[in-house]
Amino acid sequence: MSAASSLSCRVVLSYARLDEAHRQTFRKHVADLERSGVHVFDDRDIPTGVDWEPVLFDEMERADIIVLLLTPNFVASEFCMDSELPIAERRWKAGECRLFPVNVAPFDVAKDSFLGRLQRTPSDKSLTEYRTAAPKQWREVARQLRKLVEGVSDARDRGAAPTSRPTDSGTGAPGGQGAATGNHITGSTVHGPVWQVGEVNGGMTINYTQPPAADGPDDPPKSP
């Protein structure tokens, strides 16, 4: 797919209101995706005077990709954890969307929780821990998201479903990575028990079920 191609994809951002600066940074780094035709949405896009909650939930229900800006504020936010994350989890498990968890700042959750099982990007340490190198890592996050968007858009052009629920059967993995027993490929998604969830390898999305090690709090309910 050329850079000039129009990309058909809906991306919705889930974040804690106390992380407004991180939201702005993310939106700056995905600005070119929007120019390519990608619909990028967060609650700041809701017009004044509109009942914001149904608009937000409708966007999440229609999203092809849900981006999670993960921080201690996200984990401490009842709205993020009890309202937005369950929608993301339900739709992801049903194969209706893909998740893109961004490891913005160190936080702690139970390893056996849904959030604790999701592999994040960057996977080694959070963006804030990169300090002066953080801008470079934000660019890498944007690059990975672009690849995922291109995969979703290509799948839509082929009439394929956006993703599939992970399972533990089958064999093989793309690009020589994750070549562990229990991986298999459906459409543009790789499933298996060993490596990562939601990470991009070329045009593929890798969905795995083994929890990685987690890195390492007040947010009011959202309203525009």
mmCIF file of C-alpha atoms in Angstrom:
data_model
loop_
_atom_site.group_PDB
_atom_site.id
_atom_site.type_symbol
_atom_site.label_atom_id
_atom_site.label_comp_id
_atom_site.label_asym_id
_atom_site.label_seq_id
_atom_site.Cartn_x
_atom_site.Cartn_y
_atom_site.Cartn_z
ATOM 1 C CA MET A 1 0.000 0.000 0.000
ATOM 2 C CA SER A 2 1.467 3.340 -1.015
ATOM 3 C CA ALA A 3 1.736 6.296 1.350
ATOM 4 C CA ALA A 4 -0.788 8.133 -0.818
ATOM 5 C CA SER A 5 -3.385 5.362 -0.539
ATOM 6 C CA SER A 6 -6.571 6.115 1.338
ATOM 7 C CA LEU A 7 -6.791 3.982 4.474
ATOM 8 C CA SER A 8 -10.236 2.812 5.602
ATOM 9 C CA CYS A 9 -10.062 2.367 9.362
ATOM 10 C CA ARG A 10 -11.617 3.714 12.570
ATOM 11 C CA VAL A 11 -9.267 4.295 15.515
ATOM 12 C CA VAL A 12 -10.585 5.266 18.964
ATOM 13 C CA LEU A 13 -8.384 6.425 21.834
ATOM 14 C CA SER A 14 -9.063 5.419 25.452
ATOM 15 C CA TYR A 15 -7.136 7.473 28.008
ATOM 16 C CA ALA A 16 -7.412 9.059 31.448
ATOM 17 C CA ARG A 17 -8.277 12.744 31.533
ATOM 18 C CA LEU A 18 -5.267 13.383 33.784
ATOM 19 C CA ASP A 19 -3.130 12.212 30.860
ATOM 20 C CA GLU A 20 -4.183 15.056 28.557
ATOM 21 C CA ALA A 21 -0.557 15.822 27.672
ATOM 22 C CA HIS A 22 -0.041 12.234 26.504
ATOM 23 C CA ARG A 23 -3.268 12.405 24.481
ATOM 24 C CA GLN A 24 -1.971 15.495 22.697
ATOM 25 C CA THR A 25 1.368 13.826 22.006
ATOM 26 C CA PHE A 26 -0.354 10.775 20.564
ATOM 27 C CA ARG A 27 -2.603 12.857 18.314
ATOM 28 C CA LYS A 28 0.381 14.799 16.972
ATOM 29 C CA HIS A 29 2.148 11.584 16.045
ATOM 30 C CA VAL A 30 -0.878 10.133 14.227
ATOM 31 C CA ALA A 31 -1.771 13.340 12.379
ATOM 32 C CA ASP A 32 -0.485 11.955 9.086
ATOM 33 C CA LEU A 33 -2.653 8.861 9.510
ATOM 34 C CA GLU A 34 -5.667 11.163 9.712
ATOM 35 C CA ARG A 35 -4.562 12.883 6.520
ATOM 36 C CA SER A 36 -4.456 9.429 4.921
ATOM 37 C CA GLY A 37 -8.173 9.039 5.605
ATOM 38 C CA VAL A 38 -8.063 7.219 8.956
ATOM 39 C CA HIS A 39 -10.830 8.215 11.364
ATOM 40 C CA VAL A 40 -9.070 8.956 14.674
ATOM 41 C CA PHE A 41 -11.373 9.791 17.583
ATOM 42 C CA ASP A 42 -11.149 10.660 21.256
ATOM 43 C CA ASP A 43 -13.654 12.313 23.584
ATOM 44 C CA ARG A 44 -12.198 15.774 22.877
ATOM 45 C CA ASP A 45 -13.738 15.462 19.395
ATOM 46 C CA ILE A 46 -17.277 15.516 20.818
ATOM 47 C CA PRO A 47 -18.934 18.891 20.154
ATOM 48 C CA THR A 48 -20.078 21.119 22.991
ATOM 49 C CA GLY A 49 -23.715 20.622 23.972
ATOM 50 C CA VAL A 50 -23.823 16.954 22.918
ATOM 51 C CA ASP A 51 -24.629 14.061 25.273
ATOM 52 C CA TRP A 52 -21.024 12.841 25.303
ATOM 53 C CA GLU A 53 -21.324 9.360 26.792
ATOM 54 C CA PRO A 54 -23.453 7.689 24.079
ATOM 55 C CA VAL A 55 -21.288 9.307 21.401
ATOM 56 C CA LEU A 56 -18.133 7.953 23.006
ATOM 57 C CA PHE A 57 -19.551 4.465 23.486
ATOM 58 C CA ASP A 58 -20.889 4.411 19.915
ATOM 59 C CA GLU A 59 -17.432 5.258 18.601
ATOM 60 C CA MET A 60 -15.915 2.460 20.669
ATOM 61 C CA GLU A 61 -18.511 -0.004 19.387
ATOM 62 C CA ARG A 62 -17.646 0.895 15.779
ATOM 63 C CA ALA A 63 -13.870 1.091 16.154
ATOM 64 C CA ASP A 64 -11.586 -1.175 14.154
ATOM 65 C CA ILE A 65 -8.709 -0.399 16.539
ATOM 66 C CA ILE A 66 -8.939 0.748 20.162
ATOM 67 C CA VAL A 67 -5.792 2.432 21.440
ATOM 68 C CA LEU A 68 -5.198 2.265 25.197
ATOM 69 C CA LEU A 69 -2.859 4.905 26.669
ATOM 70 C CA LEU A 70 -1.749 2.956 29.723
ATOM 71 C CA THR A 71 -0.564 4.851 32.804
ATOM 72 C CA PRO A 72 -1.231 4.806 36.566
ATOM 73 C CA ASN A 73 -3.971 7.367 35.863
ATOM 74 C CA PHE A 74 -5.646 4.955 33.433
ATOM 75 C CA VAL A 75 -5.573 2.153 36.004
ATOM 76 C CA ALA A 76 -6.884 4.490 38.743
ATOM 77 C CA SER A 77 -9.718 5.781 36.564
ATOM 78 C CA GLU A 78 -13.017 4.012 37.259
ATOM 79 C CA PHE A 79 -14.353 5.228 33.936
ATOM 80 C CA CYS A 80 -11.425 3.803 31.964
ATOM 81 C CA MET A 81 -11.314 0.499 33.818
ATOM 82 C CA ASP A 82 -15.033 -0.102 34.430
ATOM 83 C CA SER A 83 -16.659 1.500 31.368
ATOM 84 C CA GLU A 84 -14.233 1.727 28.460
ATOM 85 C CA LEU A 85 -11.970 -1.280 29.002
ATOM 86 C CA PRO A 86 -14.845 -3.811 29.235
ATOM 87 C CA ILE A 87 -16.102 -2.634 25.829
ATOM 88 C CA ALA A 88 -12.620 -3.055 24.379
ATOM 89 C CA GLU A 89 -12.219 -6.492 25.971
ATOM 90 C CA ARG A 90 -15.641 -7.735 24.838
ATOM 91 C CA ARG A 91 -15.201 -6.600 21.252
ATOM 92 C CA TRP A 92 -11.626 -7.906 21.061
ATOM 93 C CA LYS A 93 -12.643 -11.333 22.394
ATOM 94 C CA ALA A 94 -15.499 -11.427 19.864
ATOM 95 C CA GLY A 95 -13.033 -10.708 17.045
ATOM 96 C CA GLU A 96 -14.681 -7.360 16.300
ATOM 97 C CA CYS A 97 -11.682 -5.074 16.802
ATOM 98 C CA ARG A 98 -7.988 -4.997 17.522
ATOM 99 C CA LEU A 99 -6.322 -3.523 20.577
ATOM 100 C CA PHE A 100 -3.217 -1.347 20.583
ATOM 101 C CA PRO A 101 -1.993 -0.888 24.183
ATOM 102 C CA VAL A 102 0.620 1.873 24.523
ATOM 103 C CA ASN A 103 2.924 1.616 27.528
ATOM 104 C CA VAL A 104 3.068 5.315 28.406
ATOM 105 C CA ALA A 105 4.068 5.274 32.109
ATOM 106 C CA PRO A 106 4.847 2.511 34.630
ATOM 107 C CA PHE A 107 1.803 1.005 36.332
ATOM 108 C CA ASP A 108 0.852 -2.121 38.216
ATOM 109 C CA VAL A 109 -2.027 -4.523 37.591
ATOM 110 C CA ALA A 110 -2.557 -8.180 38.403
ATOM 111 C CA LYS A 111 -0.715 -10.337 35.880
ATOM 112 C CA ASP A 112 -3.740 -12.584 35.418
ATOM 113 C CA SER A 113 -6.078 -9.662 34.675
ATOM 114 C CA PHE A 114 -7.078 -8.865 31.113
ATOM 115 C CA LEU A 115 -4.947 -5.721 31.103
ATOM 116 C CA GLY A 116 -2.062 -7.568 32.699
ATOM 117 C CA ARG A 117 -2.088 -10.170 29.927
ATOM 118 C CA LEU A 118 -1.895 -7.661 27.098
ATOM 119 C CA GLN A 119 1.547 -7.127 25.629
ATOM 120 C CA ARG A 120 2.234 -3.426 25.379
ATOM 121 C CA THR A 121 4.362 -1.262 23.158
ATOM 122 C CA PRO A 122 7.089 -0.437 23.993
ATOM 123 C CA SER A 123 7.438 -3.852 25.600
ATOM 124 C CA ASP A 124 10.688 -3.313 27.499
ATOM 125 C CA LYS A 125 9.867 -0.114 29.421
ATOM 126 C CA SER A 126 7.382 2.724 29.315
ATOM 127 C CA LEU A 127 7.666 5.780 27.074
ATOM 128 C CA THR A 128 8.264 8.109 30.001
ATOM 129 C CA GLU A 129 11.168 5.971 31.159
ATOM 130 C CA TYR A 130 12.957 6.656 27.871
ATOM 131 C CA ARG A 131 13.286 10.280 28.997
ATOM 132 C CA THR A 132 15.095 12.241 26.239
ATOM 133 C CA ALA A 133 14.624 9.324 23.831
ATOM 134 C CA ALA A 134 10.836 9.321 24.329
ATOM 135 C CA PRO A 135 10.112 11.264 21.089
ATOM 136 C CA LYS A 136 11.866 8.552 19.085
ATOM 137 C CA GLN A 137 9.795 5.889 20.831
ATOM 138 C CA TRP A 138 6.565 7.814 20.174
ATOM 139 C CA ARG A 139 7.486 7.777 16.469
ATOM 140 C CA GLU A 140 7.947 4.015 16.703
ATOM 141 C CA VAL A 141 4.509 3.696 18.315
ATOM 142 C CA ALA A 142 3.032 5.677 15.408
ATOM 143 C CA ARG A 143 4.885 3.474 12.914
ATOM 144 C CA GLN A 144 3.510 0.304 14.496
ATOM 145 C CA LEU A 145 -0.005 1.729 14.549
ATOM 146 C CA ARG A 146 0.292 2.632 10.859
ATOM 147 C CA LYS A 147 1.207 -0.969 10.039
ATOM 148 C CA LEU A 148 -1.766 -2.220 12.010
ATOM 149 C CA VAL A 149 -4.062 0.276 10.281
ATOM 150 C CA GLU A 150 -2.754 -0.820 6.886
ATOM 151 C CA GLY A 151 -3.414 -4.448 7.806
ATOM 152 C CA VAL A 152 -6.986 -3.657 8.862
ATOM 153 C CA SER A 153 -7.588 -1.609 5.727
ATOM 154 C CA ASP A 154 -6.178 -4.352 3.496
ATOM 155 C CA ALA A 155 -8.314 -6.970 5.262
ATOM 156 C CA ARG A 156 -11.402 -4.827 4.697
ATOM 157 C CA ASP A 157 -10.538 -4.492 1.014
ATOM 158 C CA ARG A 158 -10.351 -8.302 0.833
ATOM 159 C CA GLY A 159 -13.638 -8.622 2.720
ATOM 160 C CA ALA A 160 -11.970 -10.305 5.719
ATOM 161 C CA ALA A 161 -12.989 -9.905 9.350
ATOM 162 C CA PRO A 162 -10.894 -7.419 11.371
ATOM 163 C CA THR A 163 -9.457 -10.068 13.683
ATOM 164 C CA SER A 164 -10.188 -13.351 15.414
ATOM 165 C CA ARG A 165 -10.348 -14.373 19.045
ATOM 166 C CA PRO A 166 -7.048 -15.950 20.205
ATOM 167 C CA THR A 167 -6.928 -19.707 20.668
ATOM 168 C CA ASP A 168 -4.218 -22.175 21.626
ATOM 169 C CA SER A 169 -4.254 -24.534 18.638
ATOM 170 C CA GLY A 170 -2.287 -24.777 15.418
ATOM 171 C CA THR A 171 1.349 -24.233 14.532
ATOM 172 C CA GLY A 172 3.674 -21.694 12.970
ATOM 173 C CA ALA A 173 4.330 -17.946 13.138
ATOM 174 C CA PRO A 174 5.333 -15.353 10.542
ATOM 175 C CA GLY A 175 8.782 -14.023 9.852
ATOM 176 C CA GLY A 176 10.517 -16.712 11.869
ATOM 177 C CA GLN A 177 9.298 -15.161 15.131
ATOM 178 C CA GLY A 178 7.175 -16.856 17.747
ATOM 179 C CA ALA A 179 7.854 -20.253 16.203
ATOM 180 C CA ALA A 180 6.496 -22.036 19.255
ATOM 181 C CA THR A 181 4.079 -24.915 19.445
ATOM 182 C CA GLY A 182 0.508 -23.672 19.709
ATOM 183 C CA ASN A 183 0.635 -20.732 17.284
ATOM 184 C CA HIS A 184 -1.611 -20.525 14.260
ATOM 185 C CA ILE A 185 -2.699 -17.987 11.642
ATOM 186 C CA THR A 186 -6.216 -16.939 10.650
ATOM 187 C CA GLY A 187 -6.496 -14.216 8.030
ATOM 188 C CA SER A 188 -4.022 -11.512 9.004
ATOM 189 C CA THR A 189 -3.875 -12.517 12.675
ATOM 190 C CA VAL A 190 -1.429 -14.886 14.384
ATOM 191 C CA HIS A 191 -2.590 -16.632 17.552
ATOM 192 C CA GLY A 192 -0.583 -18.599 20.083
ATOM 193 C CA PRO A 193 0.450 -19.079 23.696
ATOM 194 C CA VAL A 194 3.934 -17.626 23.770
ATOM 195 C CA TRP A 195 4.746 -14.173 22.494
ATOM 196 C CA GLN A 196 2.682 -10.999 22.328
ATOM 197 C CA VAL A 197 -0.831 -9.558 22.068
ATOM 198 C CA GLY A 198 -1.597 -6.864 19.536
ATOM 199 C CA GLU A 199 1.953 -6.403 18.292
ATOM 200 C CA VAL A 200 2.630 -5.958 14.593
ATOM 201 C CA ASN A 201 5.020 -8.079 12.550
ATOM 202 C CA GLY A 202 5.011 -6.756 8.990
ATOM 203 C CA GLY A 203 1.386 -6.856 7.882
ATOM 204 C CA MET A 204 0.374 -9.329 10.564
ATOM 205 C CA THR A 205 -1.148 -8.776 13.992
ATOM 206 C CA ILE A 206 0.118 -11.164 16.650
ATOM 207 C CA ASN A 207 -2.379 -12.145 19.341
ATOM 208 C CA TYR A 208 -0.992 -14.325 22.122
ATOM 209 C CA THR A 209 -2.390 -15.456 25.414
ATOM 210 C CA GLN A 210 0.535 -15.848 27.846
ATOM 211 C CA PRO A 211 0.798 -12.803 30.157
ATOM 212 C CA PRO A 212 4.014 -10.781 29.903
ATOM 213 C CA ALA A 213 5.636 -9.212 32.930
ATOM 214 C CA ALA A 214 3.973 -5.902 33.863
ATOM 215 C CA ASP A 215 5.988 -2.723 34.255
ATOM 216 C CA GLY A 216 6.645 -1.273 37.503
ATOM 217 C CA PRO A 217 -3.319 7.404 40.551
ATOM 218 C CA ASP A 218 -7.022 10.493 40.267
ATOM 219 C CA ASP A 219 -9.226 10.670 37.241
ATOM 220 C CA PRO A 220 -12.823 11.994 37.248
ATOM 221 C CA PRO A 221 -15.458 10.586 34.908
ATOM 222 C CA LYS A 222 -14.999 12.002 31.462
ATOM 223 C CA SER A 223 -17.020 14.800 30.061
ATOM 224 C CA PRO A 224 -15.994 17.023 27.212
#
